Amino acid sequence: MSDRILIVEDEERIARFVELELRHEGYAVDKAADGRTGLERMESGEYDLVLLDIMLPGLNGLEVLRRARRTVDTPVIMLTARDTVMDKITGLDMGAEDYITKPFEIEELLARIRVRLRKTERRASKALEVGKLSLDPDRHTVHYDGHPVELTHREFELLKILMENEGIVMARSTLMEQVWGYDYMGETNIVDVYMRYLRSKLDDAYGVKLLYTVRGVGYVLRKE
Ligand code: CA
């Protein structure tokens, strides 16, 4: 199946040109001409890569990226007419994988896209394992002792962070930031609520002890 690329760019001429070139290379392409539409499409998780302009109507590209990173980790290449160091650093800080300054040579953009997609494929084989528990980030699947464990997106993200940090006590605030985003304004006990969901689907369901509460601090996942 061909890789799907989303172009978030308000300059129709550039968007159209890049779209045609990408289609010519065999990619499936969608476009969004403003920040809000771009964010919605990114959040669908349907894309293998996103080309994201910074100067956009509605929400600017940096804001789109910041919000999108709460739920999806699709690789992003930022596009901008301005070669300012600040935008570059901000974009990379917020989780963009690469950066290209307009006007760019289409060949350079295509080369960067190929590099980025190859990296994603390599990452595809890297599943996490803690004892009998395994998690595949790209297939979005979790198994315990070979049995599939159905998790929601947030439960999955929470478990992923705990598995990546096996044996390390994770503060509630850290988990909150990483799963719900820095400026999450909802209930502060949301982490506890989701830990209960995870426990019922793992510890309780399989009669094991994986998820530990560290009073006053947070949570830790330990090998059985
Ligand atoms: Ca623009």
PDB file of C-alpha atoms and ligand atoms in Angstrom:
ATOM      1  CA  MET A   1       0.000   0.000   0.000  1.00  0.00           C
ATOM      2  CA  SER A   2       1.325   3.429  -0.835  1.00  0.00           C
ATOM      3  CA  ASP A   3       2.313   5.811   1.921  1.00  0.00           C
ATOM      4  CA  ARG A   4      -0.221   8.524   2.716  1.00  0.00           C
ATOM      5  CA  ILE A   5       1.010  12.080   2.960  1.00  0.00           C
ATOM      6  CA  LEU A   6      -0.946  15.076   4.230  1.00  0.00           C
ATOM      7  CA  ILE A   7      -0.017  18.546   2.971  1.00  0.00           C
ATOM      8  CA  VAL A   8      -1.115  21.373   5.277  1.00  0.00           C
ATOM      9  CA  GLU A   9      -0.445  24.505   3.245  1.00  0.00           C
ATOM     10  CA  ASP A  10      -2.611  27.530   2.519  1.00  0.00           C
ATOM     11  CA  GLU A  11      -0.749  28.638  -0.590  1.00  0.00           C
ATOM     12  CA  GLU A  12      -2.722  26.784  -3.228  1.00  0.00           C
ATOM     13  CA  ARG A  13       0.005  27.059  -5.842  1.00  0.00           C
ATOM     14  CA  ILE A  14       2.614  25.379  -3.625  1.00  0.00           C
ATOM     15  CA  ALA A  15       0.169  22.804  -2.254  1.00  0.00           C
ATOM     16  CA  ARG A  16      -0.936  21.834  -5.747  1.00  0.00           C
ATOM     17  CA  PHE A  17       2.613  21.614  -7.066  1.00  0.00           C
ATOM     18  CA  VAL A  18       3.804  19.430  -4.182  1.00  0.00           C
ATOM     19  CA  GLU A  19       0.661  17.289  -4.443  1.00  0.00           C
ATOM     20  CA  LEU A  20       1.290  16.560  -8.129  1.00  0.00           C
ATOM     21  CA  GLU A  21       4.935  15.718  -7.517  1.00  0.00           C
ATOM     22  CA  LEU A  22       4.079  13.388  -4.649  1.00  0.00           C
ATOM     23  CA  ARG A  23       1.355  11.635  -6.629  1.00  0.00           C
ATOM     24  CA  HIS A  24       3.815  11.242  -9.450  1.00  0.00           C
ATOM     25  CA  GLU A  25       6.130   9.479  -6.965  1.00  0.00           C
ATOM     26  CA  GLY A  26       3.316   7.102  -6.060  1.00  0.00           C
ATOM     27  CA  TYR A  27       2.199   8.553  -2.743  1.00  0.00           C
ATOM     28  CA  ALA A  28      -1.443   8.958  -1.747  1.00  0.00           C
ATOM     29  CA  VAL A  29      -1.964  12.646  -0.976  1.00  0.00           C
ATOM     30  CA  ASP A  30      -4.512  14.777   0.880  1.00  0.00           C
ATOM     31  CA  LYS A  31      -4.444  18.504   1.410  1.00  0.00           C
ATOM     32  CA  ALA A  32      -5.663  20.902   4.076  1.00  0.00           C
ATOM     33  CA  ALA A  33      -5.579  24.663   3.519  1.00  0.00           C
ATOM     34  CA  ASP A  34      -5.897  25.885   7.097  1.00  0.00           C
ATOM     35  CA  GLY A  35      -4.653  24.951  10.542  1.00  0.00           C
ATOM     36  CA  ARG A  36      -7.873  23.584  11.997  1.00  0.00           C
ATOM     37  CA  THR A  37      -8.579  21.298   9.070  1.00  0.00           C
ATOM     38  CA  GLY A  38      -4.947  20.193   9.126  1.00  0.00           C
ATOM     39  CA  LEU A  39      -5.154  19.342  12.826  1.00  0.00           C
ATOM     40  CA  GLU A  40      -8.358  17.335  12.372  1.00  0.00           C
ATOM     41  CA  ARG A  41      -6.840  15.352   9.542  1.00  0.00           C
ATOM     42  CA  MET A  42      -3.610  14.733  11.481  1.00  0.00           C
ATOM     43  CA  GLU A  43      -5.583  13.533  14.483  1.00  0.00           C
ATOM     44  CA  SER A  44      -7.270  10.916  12.328  1.00  0.00           C
ATOM     45  CA  GLY A  45      -3.915   9.101  12.445  1.00  0.00           C
ATOM     46  CA  GLU A  46      -4.335   8.030   8.821  1.00  0.00           C
ATOM     47  CA  TYR A  47      -1.098   9.497   7.534  1.00  0.00           C
ATOM     48  CA  ASP A  48       2.440   8.193   7.330  1.00  0.00           C
ATOM     49  CA  LEU A  49       3.860  11.686   7.071  1.00  0.00           C
ATOM     50  CA  VAL A  50       2.682  15.299   7.286  1.00  0.00           C
ATOM     51  CA  LEU A  51       4.120  18.339   5.510  1.00  0.00           C
ATOM     52  CA  LEU A  52       3.147  21.249   7.718  1.00  0.00           C
ATOM     53  CA  ASP A  53       3.433  24.913   6.773  1.00  0.00           C
ATOM     54  CA  ILE A  54       4.042  27.315   9.675  1.00  0.00           C
ATOM     55  CA  MET A  55       2.206  30.427   8.493  1.00  0.00           C
ATOM     56  CA  LEU A  56      -1.383  29.185   8.247  1.00  0.00           C
ATOM     57  CA  PRO A  57      -4.785  30.793   8.730  1.00  0.00           C
ATOM     58  CA  GLY A  58      -6.762  29.658  11.763  1.00  0.00           C
ATOM     59  CA  LEU A  59      -4.104  27.889  13.775  1.00  0.00           C
ATOM     60  CA  ASN A  60      -0.472  28.330  12.823  1.00  0.00           C
ATOM     61  CA  GLY A  61       1.634  25.286  12.062  1.00  0.00           C
ATOM     62  CA  LEU A  62       3.452  25.270  15.392  1.00  0.00           C
ATOM     63  CA  GLU A  63       0.160  25.274  17.246  1.00  0.00           C
ATOM     64  CA  VAL A  64      -1.188  22.517  15.014  1.00  0.00           C
ATOM     65  CA  LEU A  65       1.906  20.457  15.778  1.00  0.00           C
ATOM     66  CA  ARG A  66       1.708  21.089  19.519  1.00  0.00           C
ATOM     67  CA  ARG A  67      -1.916  19.979  19.677  1.00  0.00           C
ATOM     68  CA  ALA A  68      -1.488  17.049  17.306  1.00  0.00           C
ATOM     69  CA  ARG A  69       1.382  15.653  19.397  1.00  0.00           C
ATOM     70  CA  ARG A  70      -1.011  14.951  22.252  1.00  0.00           C
ATOM     71  CA  THR A  71      -2.548  12.138  20.289  1.00  0.00           C
ATOM     72  CA  VAL A  72      -0.490  11.193  17.224  1.00  0.00           C
ATOM     73  CA  ASP A  73       3.190  10.682  16.507  1.00  0.00           C
ATOM     74  CA  THR A  74       3.021  10.867  12.724  1.00  0.00           C
ATOM     75  CA  PRO A  75       6.354  12.198  11.411  1.00  0.00           C
ATOM     76  CA  VAL A  76       6.169  15.885  10.501  1.00  0.00           C
ATOM     77  CA  ILE A  77       8.324  17.939   8.155  1.00  0.00           C
ATOM     78  CA  MET A  78       7.768  21.649   8.754  1.00  0.00           C
ATOM     79  CA  LEU A  79       7.654  24.018   5.775  1.00  0.00           C
ATOM     80  CA  THR A  80       8.266  27.708   6.114  1.00  0.00           C
ATOM     81  CA  ALA A  81       9.114  30.737   4.074  1.00  0.00           C
ATOM     82  CA  ARG A  82      10.986  32.199   6.978  1.00  0.00           C
ATOM     83  CA  ASP A  83      14.344  30.787   7.833  1.00  0.00           C
ATOM     84  CA  THR A  84      14.237  31.951  11.413  1.00  0.00           C
ATOM     85  CA  VAL A  85      16.176  29.990  13.973  1.00  0.00           C
ATOM     86  CA  MET A  86      13.352  30.447  16.461  1.00  0.00           C
ATOM     87  CA  ASP A  87      10.741  28.685  14.341  1.00  0.00           C
ATOM     88  CA  LYS A  88      13.149  25.903  13.602  1.00  0.00           C
ATOM     89  CA  ILE A  89      13.983  25.280  17.243  1.00  0.00           C
ATOM     90  CA  THR A  90      10.370  25.596  18.324  1.00  0.00           C
ATOM     91  CA  GLY A  91       9.227  23.177  15.636  1.00  0.00           C
ATOM     92  CA  LEU A  92      11.853  20.587  16.510  1.00  0.00           C
ATOM     93  CA  ASP A  93      11.177  21.025  20.239  1.00  0.00           C
ATOM     94  CA  MET A  94       7.536  20.344  19.636  1.00  0.00           C
ATOM     95  CA  GLY A  95       8.266  17.105  17.905  1.00  0.00           C
ATOM     96  CA  ALA A  96       8.745  17.892  14.213  1.00  0.00           C
ATOM     97  CA  GLU A  97      11.213  15.457  12.657  1.00  0.00           C
ATOM     98  CA  ASP A  98      12.586  17.753   9.992  1.00  0.00           C
ATOM     99  CA  TYR A  99      12.400  21.181   8.524  1.00  0.00           C
ATOM    100  CA  ILE A 100      12.627  22.678   5.033  1.00  0.00           C
ATOM    101  CA  THR A 101      12.725  26.334   4.039  1.00  0.00           C
ATOM    102  CA  LYS A 102      10.694  27.694   1.139  1.00  0.00           C
ATOM    103  CA  PRO A 103      11.478  28.055  -1.663  1.00  0.00           C
ATOM    104  CA  PHE A 104      12.819  24.493  -1.749  1.00  0.00           C
ATOM    105  CA  GLU A 105      13.883  22.209  -4.558  1.00  0.00           C
ATOM    106  CA  ILE A 106      11.290  19.500  -4.962  1.00  0.00           C
ATOM    107  CA  GLU A 107      14.056  16.883  -5.181  1.00  0.00           C
ATOM    108  CA  GLU A 108      15.318  17.887  -1.768  1.00  0.00           C
ATOM    109  CA  LEU A 109      11.846  17.607  -0.305  1.00  0.00           C
ATOM    110  CA  LEU A 110      11.327  14.184  -1.899  1.00  0.00           C
ATOM    111  CA  ALA A 111      14.681  12.985  -0.542  1.00  0.00           C
ATOM    112  CA  ARG A 112      13.783  14.087   2.972  1.00  0.00           C
ATOM    113  CA  ILE A 113      10.400  12.423   2.718  1.00  0.00           C
ATOM    114  CA  ARG A 114      12.027   9.150   1.667  1.00  0.00           C
ATOM    115  CA  VAL A 115      14.493   9.298   4.567  1.00  0.00           C
ATOM    116  CA  ARG A 116      11.703  10.007   6.997  1.00  0.00           C
ATOM    117  CA  LEU A 117       9.460   7.204   5.778  1.00  0.00           C
ATOM    118  CA  ARG A 118      12.351   4.732   5.902  1.00  0.00           C
ATOM    119  CA  LYS A 119      13.026   5.663   9.508  1.00  0.00           C
ATOM    120  CA  THR A 120       9.393   5.069  10.353  1.00  0.00           C
ATOM    121  CA  GLU A 121       9.546   1.627   8.766  1.00  0.00           C
ATOM    122  CA  ARG A 122      12.624   0.721  10.756  1.00  0.00           C
ATOM    123  CA  ARG A 123      10.898   1.810  13.903  1.00  0.00           C
ATOM    124  CA  ALA A 124       7.974  -0.404  12.962  1.00  0.00           C
ATOM    125  CA  SER A 125       9.743  -3.557  14.078  1.00  0.00           C
ATOM    126  CA  LYS A 126      10.603  -2.253  17.523  1.00  0.00           C
ATOM    127  CA  ALA A 127       8.018  -3.593  19.942  1.00  0.00           C
ATOM    128  CA  LEU A 128       8.298  -3.130  23.704  1.00  0.00           C
ATOM    129  CA  GLU A 129       8.449  -6.149  25.985  1.00  0.00           C
ATOM    130  CA  VAL A 130       8.266  -6.464  29.739  1.00  0.00           C
ATOM    131  CA  GLY A 131       8.006 -10.089  30.789  1.00  0.00           C
ATOM    132  CA  LYS A 132       4.887 -11.542  29.187  1.00  0.00           C
ATOM    133  CA  LEU A 133       3.588  -8.111  28.274  1.00  0.00           C
ATOM    134  CA  SER A 134       4.306  -6.784  24.799  1.00  0.00           C
ATOM    135  CA  LEU A 135       3.325  -3.589  23.022  1.00  0.00           C
ATOM    136  CA  ASP A 136       3.712  -2.781  19.337  1.00  0.00           C
ATOM    137  CA  PRO A 137       3.682   1.006  18.840  1.00  0.00           C
ATOM    138  CA  ASP A 138       3.020   0.897  15.117  1.00  0.00           C
ATOM    139  CA  ARG A 139       0.371  -1.779  15.005  1.00  0.00           C
ATOM    140  CA  HIS A 140      -1.075  -0.243  18.149  1.00  0.00           C
ATOM    141  CA  THR A 141      -1.494  -3.645  19.766  1.00  0.00           C
ATOM    142  CA  VAL A 142      -0.856  -4.999  23.250  1.00  0.00           C
ATOM    143  CA  HIS A 143      -0.572  -8.645  24.206  1.00  0.00           C
ATOM    144  CA  TYR A 144      -0.266 -10.375  27.540  1.00  0.00           C
ATOM    145  CA  ASP A 145       1.082 -13.911  27.311  1.00  0.00           C
ATOM    146  CA  GLY A 146      -0.112 -14.018  23.714  1.00  0.00           C
ATOM    147  CA  HIS A 147      -3.624 -12.743  24.483  1.00  0.00           C
ATOM    148  CA  PRO A 148      -4.694  -9.467  22.858  1.00  0.00           C
ATOM    149  CA  VAL A 149      -5.458  -6.647  25.310  1.00  0.00           C
ATOM    150  CA  GLU A 150      -7.912  -4.055  23.975  1.00  0.00           C
ATOM    151  CA  LEU A 151      -6.914  -0.555  25.063  1.00  0.00           C
ATOM    152  CA  THR A 152      -8.170   2.911  24.214  1.00  0.00           C
ATOM    153  CA  HIS A 153      -5.728   5.411  22.752  1.00  0.00           C
ATOM    154  CA  ARG A 154      -4.948   7.063  26.116  1.00  0.00           C
ATOM    155  CA  GLU A 155      -4.637   3.770  27.954  1.00  0.00           C
ATOM    156  CA  PHE A 156      -2.248   2.627  25.255  1.00  0.00           C
ATOM    157  CA  GLU A 157      -0.123   5.780  25.512  1.00  0.00           C
ATOM    158  CA  LEU A 158      -0.044   5.515  29.292  1.00  0.00           C
ATOM    159  CA  LEU A 159       1.037   1.882  29.200  1.00  0.00           C
ATOM    160  CA  LYS A 160       3.650   2.644  26.552  1.00  0.00           C
ATOM    161  CA  ILE A 161       5.314   5.265  28.741  1.00  0.00           C
ATOM    162  CA  LEU A 162       5.279   2.948  31.755  1.00  0.00           C
ATOM    163  CA  MET A 163       6.795   0.123  29.698  1.00  0.00           C
ATOM    164  CA  GLU A 164       9.471   2.378  28.246  1.00  0.00           C
ATOM    165  CA  ASN A 165      10.343   3.295  31.828  1.00  0.00           C
ATOM    166  CA  GLU A 166      10.044  -0.168  33.358  1.00  0.00           C
ATOM    167  CA  GLY A 167      11.041  -0.147  37.025  1.00  0.00           C
ATOM    168  CA  ILE A 168      11.180   3.657  37.155  1.00  0.00           C
ATOM    169  CA  VAL A 169       8.594   5.477  39.259  1.00  0.00           C
ATOM    170  CA  MET A 170       6.771   7.955  37.039  1.00  0.00           C
ATOM    171  CA  ALA A 171       5.271  11.049  38.664  1.00  0.00           C
ATOM    172  CA  ARG A 172       1.595  11.719  37.986  1.00  0.00           C
ATOM    173  CA  SER A 173       2.515  15.105  36.529  1.00  0.00           C
ATOM    174  CA  THR A 174       4.972  13.516  34.091  1.00  0.00           C
ATOM    175  CA  LEU A 175       2.423  10.966  32.937  1.00  0.00           C
ATOM    176  CA  MET A 176      -0.161  13.711  32.593  1.00  0.00           C
ATOM    177  CA  GLU A 177       2.164  15.849  30.481  1.00  0.00           C
ATOM    178  CA  GLN A 178       3.210  13.018  28.252  1.00  0.00           C
ATOM    179  CA  VAL A 179      -0.202  11.503  27.676  1.00  0.00           C
ATOM    180  CA  TRP A 180      -2.559  14.479  27.888  1.00  0.00           C
ATOM    181  CA  GLY A 181      -0.277  17.400  27.002  1.00  0.00           C
ATOM    182  CA  TYR A 182       1.342  20.200  28.962  1.00  0.00           C
ATOM    183  CA  ASP A 183      -1.684  22.435  29.197  1.00  0.00           C
ATOM    184  CA  TYR A 184      -4.271  19.793  29.933  1.00  0.00           C
ATOM    185  CA  MET A 185      -6.881  21.531  32.055  1.00  0.00           C
ATOM    186  CA  GLY A 186      -9.131  18.624  32.976  1.00  0.00           C
ATOM    187  CA  GLU A 187      -9.518  16.644  36.164  1.00  0.00           C
ATOM    188  CA  THR A 188      -6.212  16.216  37.953  1.00  0.00           C
ATOM    189  CA  ASN A 189      -7.127  12.676  38.960  1.00  0.00           C
ATOM    190  CA  ILE A 190      -7.407  11.595  35.326  1.00  0.00           C
ATOM    191  CA  VAL A 191      -4.142   9.639  35.624  1.00  0.00           C
ATOM    192  CA  ASP A 192      -5.555   7.652  38.556  1.00  0.00           C
ATOM    193  CA  VAL A 193      -8.737   6.963  36.642  1.00  0.00           C
ATOM    194  CA  TYR A 194      -6.810   5.635  33.651  1.00  0.00           C
ATOM    195  CA  MET A 195      -4.507   3.590  35.860  1.00  0.00           C
ATOM    196  CA  ARG A 196      -7.608   1.880  37.234  1.00  0.00           C
ATOM    197  CA  TYR A 197      -8.715   1.069  33.690  1.00  0.00           C
ATOM    198  CA  LEU A 198      -5.287  -0.346  32.881  1.00  0.00           C
ATOM    199  CA  ARG A 199      -5.242  -2.427  36.066  1.00  0.00           C
ATOM    200  CA  SER A 200      -8.607  -3.922  35.343  1.00  0.00           C
ATOM    201  CA  LYS A 201      -7.518  -4.867  31.829  1.00  0.00           C
ATOM    202  CA  LEU A 202      -4.108  -6.241  32.850  1.00  0.00           C
ATOM    203  CA  ASP A 203      -3.516  -7.023  36.532  1.00  0.00           C
ATOM    204  CA  ASP A 204      -7.090  -8.021  37.318  1.00  0.00           C
ATOM    205  CA  ALA A 205      -7.802  -9.698  34.007  1.00  0.00           C
ATOM    206  CA  TYR A 206      -4.726 -11.923  34.201  1.00  0.00           C
ATOM    207  CA  GLY A 207      -4.313 -12.210  37.961  1.00  0.00           C
ATOM    208  CA  VAL A 208      -0.848 -10.642  37.937  1.00  0.00           C
ATOM    209  CA  LYS A 209       0.850  -7.663  39.533  1.00  0.00           C
ATOM    210  CA  LEU A 210       2.445  -5.303  37.028  1.00  0.00           C
ATOM    211  CA  LEU A 211       1.231  -1.833  37.938  1.00  0.00           C
ATOM    212  CA  TYR A 212       2.232  -0.405  41.306  1.00  0.00           C
ATOM    213  CA  THR A 213       1.112   2.772  43.034  1.00  0.00           C
ATOM    214  CA  VAL A 214       3.809   4.742  44.840  1.00  0.00           C
ATOM    215  CA  ARG A 215       1.864   6.820  47.333  1.00  0.00           C
ATOM    216  CA  GLY A 216       2.209  10.558  46.910  1.00  0.00           C
ATOM    217  CA  VAL A 217       4.390  10.149  43.833  1.00  0.00           C
ATOM    218  CA  GLY A 218       2.937   8.208  40.960  1.00  0.00           C
ATOM    219  CA  TYR A 219       3.113   4.830  39.297  1.00  0.00           C
ATOM    220  CA  VAL A 220       5.593   2.215  38.190  1.00  0.00           C
ATOM    221  CA  LEU A 221       5.385  -0.864  36.009  1.00  0.00           C
ATOM    222  CA  ARG A 222       7.507  -3.761  37.240  1.00  0.00           C
ATOM    223  CA  LYS A 223       8.296  -7.104  35.723  1.00  0.00           C
ATOM    224  CA  GLU A 224       6.447  -9.964  37.428  1.00  0.00           C
TER     225      GLU A 224
HETATM  226 CA    CA B   1       1.524  29.709   4.449  1.00  0.00          CA
END
